[in-house]
Amino acid sequence: MISKPKDWVFTDPRLQKMKQDYAAYTAEDFKVWKILFDRQIVNLPKAASIAYLEGIKEVNFTADKIADFEDVNKRLAESTGWEIQVVPGLIDDDLFFGLMNNKRFCSSTWLRKMEQLDYLEEPDMFHDAFAHMPMLTNQPYVDFLENLSGLALKHIDNKWAIEVLSRIYWFTIEFGLIRENGEVKIYGAGILSSAGETKYSLSEEPAHLEYDVKKIMNTPYWKDKFQDKYFIIESYEQLYQSLPEIEAVLEEMVAEEAK
């Protein structure tokens, strides 16, 4: 993998050429988007990171209009140079990291049904768009994503290494908190798309821990219930600047596992 050119992923036969078919969205799809949007947006002015609140304006998301990837791509091109890559759902790890290493964020285009409003096993387009895409307007955040993905590609054949790195992704990109002006705010997409976890994550019930690379990389997570701990960064620059430490700790853990 290391010897491959950076853009190898675009010629990989597993990568399907897909586009968002906006005309195919039904009245129910628009209703689902509006319900989910309206239900969550009221929680975010006091709960979400400034970067997210600025980002959702920049990508121009509203309750009455399902996210249009063509429009999002134009806006991201002007801010950070990132782009949305349509995928059918979950894809192989190397494709996922390969795309992000080329500034492409993966997103499905299907929306949950009305009876699935509160829980899905696999992230849908509302999660991918509403929760993730506004943060793609923040430069240190996307620089972190791009370089973390490059690090993952170096170890893509080592399942243990990918598991360890997935913990960093999980406790930052999906379930990260940030301290802004002395207050803890949310930037993790897994929280931002959940009204219940938005309130829970900022309550006194879970543990709030300072961002600690080594601790995170030694902390397993679960997918089927709220987290019992969240890690707080001081800035997105801190996240980006932690990459050398992430790489060093990863090398240590891989070496230890190999003994």
Coordinates of C-alpha atoms in Angstrom, one line a residue:
M1 CA 0.0 0.0 0.0
I2 CA 2.8 2.5 0.8
S3 CA 4.3 2.2 -2.7
K4 CA 1.0 2.9 -4.4
P5 CA 0.3 6.4 -5.7
K6 CA -1.9 8.5 -3.5
D7 CA -4.8 8.4 -5.9
W8 CA -4.9 4.6 -6.4
V9 CA -8.4 4.4 -4.9
F10 CA -10.0 6.1 -7.9
T11 CA -9.0 3.2 -10.3
D12 CA -9.8 0.4 -7.8
P13 CA -12.6 -1.7 -9.4
R14 CA -14.4 -2.0 -6.1
L15 CA -15.1 1.7 -6.1
Q16 CA -18.6 2.1 -7.6
K17 CA -19.3 5.2 -9.7
M18 CA -22.3 6.5 -8.0
K19 CA -24.1 9.9 -7.9
Q20 CA -26.9 11.2 -5.7
D21 CA -30.2 10.9 -7.7
Y22 CA -32.0 13.9 -6.1
A23 CA -35.1 13.5 -8.2
A24 CA -35.6 10.0 -6.7
Y25 CA -36.3 11.3 -3.2
T26 CA -39.9 10.8 -2.2
A27 CA -42.3 12.9 -0.2
E28 CA -41.6 10.6 2.7
D29 CA -37.9 11.2 2.4
F30 CA -38.4 14.9 2.6
K31 CA -40.7 14.5 5.6
V32 CA -38.1 12.2 7.4
W33 CA -35.3 14.7 6.7
K34 CA -37.5 17.6 8.0
I35 CA -38.5 15.7 11.2
L36 CA -35.0 14.7 12.0
F37 CA -33.6 18.2 11.2
D38 CA -36.2 20.1 13.2
R39 CA -35.9 17.7 16.1
Q40 CA -32.2 18.1 16.4
I41 CA -31.4 21.7 15.2
V42 CA -33.1 23.2 18.3
N43 CA -30.7 21.4 20.6
L44 CA -27.5 22.6 18.8
P45 CA -27.1 26.4 19.3
K46 CA -26.2 25.8 22.9
A47 CA -24.6 22.4 22.5
A48 CA -22.6 22.2 19.3
S49 CA -19.2 23.5 18.5
I50 CA -18.8 26.9 16.8
A51 CA -17.2 25.2 13.9
Y52 CA -20.3 23.0 13.4
L53 CA -22.7 25.9 13.7
E54 CA -20.7 28.0 11.2
G55 CA -20.3 24.9 9.0
I56 CA -24.0 24.1 8.7
K57 CA -24.6 27.6 7.5
E58 CA -21.7 27.4 5.1
V59 CA -23.1 24.1 3.5
N60 CA -26.6 25.7 3.6
F61 CA -28.6 22.9 5.2
T62 CA -32.2 23.6 5.9
A63 CA -35.2 21.6 7.2
D64 CA -37.2 21.8 4.0
K65 CA -34.5 20.6 1.6
I66 CA -32.6 17.3 1.7
A67 CA -28.9 18.0 1.4
D68 CA -27.9 18.3 -2.3
F69 CA -24.4 16.9 -2.7
E70 CA -23.7 18.9 -5.9
D71 CA -24.3 22.1 -4.0
V72 CA -22.3 20.9 -1.0
N73 CA -19.3 20.0 -3.2
K74 CA -19.3 23.5 -4.7
R75 CA -19.3 25.0 -1.2
L76 CA -16.6 22.7 0.1
A77 CA -14.4 23.4 -2.9
E78 CA -14.4 27.0 -1.9
S79 CA -13.6 26.3 1.8
T80 CA -11.4 23.3 2.3
G81 CA -11.2 21.6 -1.1
W82 CA -13.0 18.5 0.1
E83 CA -15.7 16.6 -1.8
I84 CA -18.5 14.1 -1.1
Q85 CA -18.0 10.6 -2.5
V86 CA -21.2 8.7 -2.9
V87 CA -20.9 5.1 -1.7
P88 CA -23.6 2.3 -1.3
G89 CA -23.1 2.1 2.4
L90 CA -20.2 0.6 4.5
I91 CA -17.2 -0.1 2.3
D92 CA -13.8 -1.8 2.8
D93 CA -11.5 -0.1 5.2
D94 CA -8.8 0.6 2.5
L95 CA -11.3 2.3 0.2
F96 CA -12.7 4.3 3.1
F97 CA -9.3 5.6 4.2
G98 CA -8.0 5.9 0.6
L99 CA -10.9 8.2 -0.3
M100 CA -10.4 10.4 2.8
N101 CA -6.7 10.5 2.1
N102 CA -7.7 12.1 -1.1
K103 CA -10.1 14.6 0.5
R104 CA -13.2 12.6 -0.3
F105 CA -15.8 12.1 2.4
C106 CA -17.9 8.9 2.0
S107 CA -21.7 9.3 2.2
S108 CA -24.7 7.1 1.4
T109 CA -27.7 8.7 -0.3
W110 CA -30.5 6.7 1.3
L111 CA -32.6 8.0 4.1
R112 CA -34.1 6.0 6.9
K113 CA -37.8 5.2 6.9
M114 CA -40.4 6.8 9.2
E115 CA -40.4 3.8 11.4
Q116 CA -36.6 4.0 11.8
L117 CA -36.4 7.6 13.0
D118 CA -34.8 6.8 16.3
Y119 CA -32.3 4.0 15.6
L120 CA -30.4 2.5 12.7
E121 CA -27.6 -0.1 12.7
E122 CA -25.9 1.5 9.7
P123 CA -25.5 5.2 9.3
D124 CA -27.8 6.8 6.7
M125 CA -27.6 9.9 4.7
F126 CA -29.0 12.1 7.5
H127 CA -26.1 11.1 9.7
D128 CA -23.5 11.5 7.0
A129 CA -24.8 14.8 5.8
F130 CA -26.3 16.7 8.8
A131 CA -23.7 15.5 11.3
H132 CA -20.5 15.2 9.3
M133 CA -20.5 17.6 6.4
P134 CA -20.7 20.9 8.2
M135 CA -17.4 20.0 10.0
L136 CA -15.7 19.5 6.6
T137 CA -15.5 23.3 6.4
N138 CA -13.0 23.4 9.2
Q139 CA -9.4 23.2 7.9
P140 CA -7.5 21.7 10.9
Y141 CA -10.3 19.1 11.3
V142 CA -10.1 17.9 7.7
D143 CA -6.3 18.0 7.8
F144 CA -6.5 15.6 10.7
L145 CA -8.9 13.3 8.8
E146 CA -6.7 13.3 5.7
N147 CA -3.5 12.5 7.6
L148 CA -5.1 10.0 10.0
S149 CA -6.3 8.1 6.9
G150 CA -2.8 8.2 5.4
L151 CA -1.5 6.6 8.7
A152 CA -4.3 3.9 8.5
L153 CA -3.3 3.0 4.9
K154 CA 0.3 2.4 6.1
H155 CA -1.1 -0.3 8.4
I156 CA -4.1 -1.4 6.4
D157 CA -3.0 -5.1 6.4
N158 CA -2.8 -5.2 10.2
K159 CA -6.3 -5.6 11.8
W160 CA -5.0 -4.8 15.3
A161 CA -3.5 -1.5 14.0
I162 CA -6.8 -0.5 12.3
E163 CA -8.8 -1.4 15.4
V164 CA -6.5 0.9 17.5
L165 CA -6.8 3.7 15.0
S166 CA -10.6 3.2 14.8
R167 CA -10.7 4.1 18.5
I168 CA -9.1 7.5 17.7
Y169 CA -11.7 8.1 14.9
W170 CA -14.5 6.9 17.2
F171 CA -13.7 9.2 20.2
T172 CA -13.0 12.2 18.0
I173 CA -14.8 12.3 14.7
E174 CA -17.8 10.4 15.9
F175 CA -18.0 11.1 19.6
G176 CA -15.7 14.0 20.3
L177 CA -16.2 17.0 22.6
I178 CA -14.4 20.3 22.5
R179 CA -13.9 23.0 25.1
E180 CA -14.8 26.5 23.8
N181 CA -14.8 29.6 25.9
G182 CA -14.7 27.5 29.0
E183 CA -17.7 25.4 28.0
V184 CA -17.8 21.8 26.7
K185 CA -19.4 21.6 23.2
I186 CA -20.0 18.8 20.7
Y187 CA -18.3 18.2 17.4
G188 CA -18.6 14.4 17.1
A189 CA -21.1 13.4 14.4
G190 CA -22.4 10.4 16.3
I191 CA -23.6 12.8 18.9
L192 CA -24.7 15.6 16.6
S193 CA -27.2 13.3 14.8
S194 CA -28.8 12.1 18.0
A195 CA -31.0 14.3 20.1
G196 CA -30.8 11.8 23.0
E197 CA -27.0 11.6 23.0
T198 CA -26.6 15.3 22.6
K199 CA -28.2 15.9 26.0
Y200 CA -26.6 12.8 27.6
S201 CA -23.0 13.6 26.5
L202 CA -23.1 17.0 28.1
S203 CA -24.7 15.8 31.3
E204 CA -22.9 14.8 34.5
E205 CA -23.7 11.1 33.9
P206 CA -20.8 10.1 31.6
A207 CA -17.1 10.7 32.4
H208 CA -15.6 13.7 30.7
L209 CA -11.9 13.2 30.1
E210 CA -9.1 15.3 28.7
Y211 CA -7.9 14.3 25.2
D212 CA -5.3 11.6 25.8
V213 CA -4.0 9.8 22.7
K214 CA -2.6 6.8 24.6
K215 CA -5.7 6.4 26.8
I216 CA -8.0 6.6 23.8
M217 CA -6.0 4.0 21.8
N218 CA -6.3 1.6 24.8
T219 CA -10.0 2.2 25.2
P220 CA -12.5 -0.1 23.4
Y221 CA -15.9 1.4 22.5
W222 CA -19.4 0.2 21.9
K223 CA -21.8 0.9 19.1
D224 CA -25.2 -0.2 20.6
K225 CA -25.6 2.3 23.4
F226 CA -24.4 5.7 24.6
Q227 CA -20.8 6.0 25.5
D228 CA -19.8 6.0 29.2
K229 CA -16.9 8.4 28.5
Y230 CA -16.1 11.3 26.2
F231 CA -12.8 12.9 25.5
I232 CA -12.4 16.7 25.3
I233 CA -10.0 18.5 22.9
E234 CA -9.0 22.2 23.4
S235 CA -9.0 23.0 19.7
Y236 CA -9.0 21.4 16.3
E237 CA -5.4 22.4 15.9
Q238 CA -4.6 20.2 19.0
L239 CA -6.3 17.3 17.2
Y240 CA -4.2 17.8 14.1
Q241 CA -1.0 18.3 16.1
S242 CA -1.5 15.0 17.9
L243 CA -0.9 13.0 14.8
P244 CA 2.8 12.4 15.5
E245 CA 1.9 11.1 18.9
I246 CA -0.8 8.9 17.4
E247 CA 1.7 7.4 15.1
A248 CA 4.3 6.8 17.8
V249 CA 1.8 5.1 20.2
L250 CA 0.5 3.0 17.3
E251 CA 4.0 1.7 16.5
E252 CA 4.5 0.8 20.2
M253 CA 1.2 -1.0 20.4
V254 CA 1.7 -2.9 17.2
A255 CA 5.2 -4.0 18.3
E256 CA 3.8 -5.1 21.7
E257 CA 1.0 -7.0 20.1
A258 CA 3.5 -8.8 17.8
K259 CA 5.5 -10.2 20.7

